[in-house]
Amino acid sequence: MIPANRPAYVARYRHHNKATDTTHHSTKPVVAWDDDKTALVVDEKTGRLVDADSYSNFAGLMEDSAPQVVATFPGDGWLAEYRDEDGTTFTFRVVAWNAKDDGDLEPVVVDKDGFASNPTSDDGFVRLYHPSEEPSAPQQPA
């Protein structure tokens, strides 16, 4: 088995909705290549690697152009602020920063259920900030 690395590939799968007569595609990352150079993907039901073309709706392989994470750094006290539907705000601590191969940094927060995500794509996201950058409250005269 040969592990997959850059350039990364994804297997495409065609899905046809007969009721609406529409077609869309989904993808699975190619995680390895077998000794016969066949692309392997994870079968979520069995938790095993399978040939990408073992699914009846396999539509081919294509290069994955999405930036890949190449390093992770500590969150260093940064916070992600959100606004709830009732207008109140709350924060989650940025636990890490993912560095991508295109040079972008992506913040990572973990919610109360333990799910990690990029807060900038979450509903209600307002801003990222570091407490040391917040303006100080006005000084009250003594």
GROMACS .gro file of C-alpha atoms in nm:
model
  142
    1MET     CA    1   0.000   0.000   0.000
    2ILE     CA    2   0.118   0.350  -0.084
    3PRO     CA    3  -0.008   0.637   0.135
    4ALA     CA    4  -0.173   0.923  -0.053
    5ASN     CA    5  -0.001   1.260  -0.039
    6ARG     CA    6   0.021   1.577  -0.247
    7PRO     CA    7  -0.115   1.619  -0.499
    8ALA     CA    8  -0.424   1.490  -0.325
    9TYR     CA    9  -0.702   1.317  -0.514
   10VAL     CA   10  -1.069   1.260  -0.442
   11ALA     CA   11  -1.305   0.997  -0.576
   12ARG     CA   12  -1.627   1.141  -0.724
   13TYR     CA   13  -1.965   0.973  -0.686
   14ARG     CA   14  -2.278   1.057  -0.887
   15HIS     CA   15  -2.617   1.078  -0.713
   16HIS     CA   16  -2.935   1.101  -0.919
   17ASN     CA   17  -3.265   1.206  -0.763
   18LYS     CA   18  -3.538   1.046  -0.972
   19ALA     CA   19  -3.813   1.256  -0.812
   20THR     CA   20  -3.658   1.586  -0.922
   21ASP     CA   21  -3.453   1.446  -1.213
   22THR     CA   22  -3.141   1.619  -1.079
   23THR     CA   23  -2.787   1.492  -1.039
   24HIS     CA   24  -2.520   1.601  -0.795
   25HIS     CA   25  -2.177   1.466  -0.701
   26SER     CA   26  -2.012   1.391  -0.370
   27THR     CA   27  -1.647   1.314  -0.301
   28LYS     CA   28  -1.437   1.098  -0.072
   29PRO     CA   29  -1.065   1.162  -0.019
   30VAL     CA   30  -0.828   0.903  -0.164
   31VAL     CA   31  -0.630   0.797   0.144
   32ALA     CA   32  -0.399   0.542  -0.019
   33TRP     CA   33  -0.322   0.346  -0.336
   34ASP     CA   34  -0.298  -0.033  -0.339
   35ASP     CA   35  -0.010  -0.224  -0.500
   36ASP     CA   36  -0.203  -0.230  -0.830
   37LYS     CA   37  -0.228   0.153  -0.815
   38THR     CA   38  -0.601   0.146  -0.740
   39ALA     CA   39  -0.733   0.439  -0.537
   40LEU     CA   40  -0.855   0.347  -0.187
   41VAL     CA   41  -1.121   0.531   0.017
   42VAL     CA   42  -1.270   0.471   0.361
   43ASP     CA   43  -1.599   0.281   0.373
   44GLU     CA   44  -1.772   0.447   0.670
   45LYS     CA   45  -1.999   0.147   0.734
   46THR     CA   46  -1.720  -0.106   0.775
   47GLY     CA   47  -1.437   0.127   0.876
   48ARG     CA   48  -1.213  -0.035   0.615
   49LEU     CA   49  -1.032   0.080   0.306
   50VAL     CA   50  -1.206  -0.020  -0.018
   51ASP     CA   51  -1.139   0.036  -0.387
   52ALA     CA   52  -1.280   0.375  -0.482
   53ASP     CA   53  -1.450   0.218  -0.784
   54SER     CA   54  -1.625  -0.050  -0.575
   55TYR     CA   55  -1.931   0.177  -0.542
   56SER     CA   56  -2.179   0.152  -0.829
   57ASN     CA   57  -2.205   0.531  -0.862
   58PHE     CA   58  -1.827   0.587  -0.898
   59ALA     CA   59  -1.769   0.869  -1.149
   60GLY     CA   60  -1.389   0.895  -1.150
   61LEU     CA   61  -1.098   1.060  -0.974
   62MET     CA   62  -0.996   1.424  -0.972
   63GLU     CA   63  -0.724   1.630  -0.812
   64ASP     CA   64  -0.834   1.795  -0.489
   65SER     CA   65  -0.735   2.159  -0.506
   66ALA     CA   66  -0.854   2.247  -0.155
   67PRO     CA   67  -0.572   2.375   0.069
   68GLN     CA   68  -0.438   2.115   0.310
   69VAL     CA   69  -0.340   2.159   0.675
   70VAL     CA   70   0.039   2.138   0.708
   71ALA     CA   71   0.087   2.250   1.071
   72THR     CA   72  -0.113   2.332   1.384
   73PHE     CA   73  -0.029   2.596   1.645
   74PRO     CA   74  -0.179   2.668   1.991
   75GLY     CA   75  -0.474   2.908   2.010
   76ASP     CA   76  -0.274   3.148   2.232
   77GLY     CA   77  -0.573   3.300   2.412
   78TRP     CA   78  -0.773   3.407   2.104
   79LEU     CA   79  -1.153   3.400   2.129
   80ALA     CA   80  -1.436   3.359   1.879
   81GLU     CA   81  -1.741   3.570   1.953
   82TYR     CA   82  -2.093   3.469   1.850
   83ARG     CA   83  -2.430   3.642   1.865
   84ASP     CA   84  -2.727   3.430   1.971
   85GLU     CA   85  -3.075   3.468   1.819
   86ASP     CA   86  -3.185   3.675   2.121
   87GLY     CA   87  -2.896   3.921   2.064
   88THR     CA   88  -2.675   3.803   2.351
   89THR     CA   89  -2.313   3.726   2.277
   90PHE     CA   90  -2.098   3.436   2.391
   91THR     CA   91  -1.745   3.317   2.320
   92PHE     CA   92  -1.553   2.999   2.257
   93ARG     CA   93  -1.179   2.979   2.306
   94VAL     CA   94  -0.972   2.927   1.990
   95VAL     CA   95  -0.786   2.608   2.082
   96ALA     CA   96  -0.563   2.598   1.774
   97TRP     CA   97  -0.468   2.759   1.445
   98ASN     CA   98  -0.431   2.535   1.138
   99ALA     CA   99  -0.170   2.652   0.887
  100LYS     CA  100  -0.267   2.562   0.529
  101ASP     CA  101  -0.030   2.494   0.242
  102ASP     CA  102  -0.156   2.810   0.070
  103GLY     CA  103  -0.039   3.024   0.366
  104ASP     CA  104  -0.380   3.082   0.526
  105LEU     CA  105  -0.437   3.034   0.898
  106GLU     CA  106  -0.766   2.881   1.009
  107PRO     CA  107  -0.892   2.912   1.368
  108VAL     CA  108  -1.028   2.603   1.544
  109VAL     CA  109  -1.282   2.609   1.827
  110VAL     CA  110  -1.437   2.317   2.014
  111ASP     CA  111  -1.801   2.345   2.116
  112LYS     CA  112  -1.961   2.208   2.433
  113ASP     CA  113  -2.027   1.875   2.256
  114GLY     CA  114  -1.661   1.832   2.164
  115PHE     CA  115  -1.695   1.910   1.793
  116ALA     CA  116  -1.414   2.109   1.634
  117SER     CA  117  -1.488   2.365   1.362
  118ASN     CA  118  -1.371   2.682   1.195
  119PRO     CA  119  -1.579   2.948   1.375
  120THR     CA  120  -1.581   3.184   1.076
  121SER     CA  121  -1.816   2.945   0.896
  122ASP     CA  122  -2.050   2.890   1.195
  123ASP     CA  123  -2.394   3.053   1.228
  124GLY     CA  124  -2.388   3.362   1.446
  125PHE     CA  125  -2.013   3.418   1.416
  126VAL     CA  126  -1.923   3.783   1.486
  127ARG     CA  127  -1.546   3.812   1.518
  128LEU     CA  128  -1.212   3.675   1.632
  129TYR     CA  129  -1.022   3.874   1.891
  130HIS     CA  130  -0.745   3.852   2.146
  131PRO     CA  131  -0.831   3.992   2.492
  132SER     CA  132  -0.503   4.187   2.500
  133GLU     CA  133  -0.618   4.381   2.192
  134GLU     CA  134  -0.949   4.489   2.347
  135PRO     CA  135  -0.960   4.858   2.438
  136SER     CA  136  -0.937   4.924   2.809
  137ALA     CA  137  -1.243   5.049   2.993
  138PRO     CA  138  -1.232   5.425   3.054
  139GLN     CA  139  -1.065   5.518   3.381
  140GLN     CA  140  -1.301   5.651   3.647
  141PRO     CA  141  -1.186   5.964   3.827
  142ALA     CA  142  -1.077   5.896   4.184
   0.00000   0.00000   0.00000
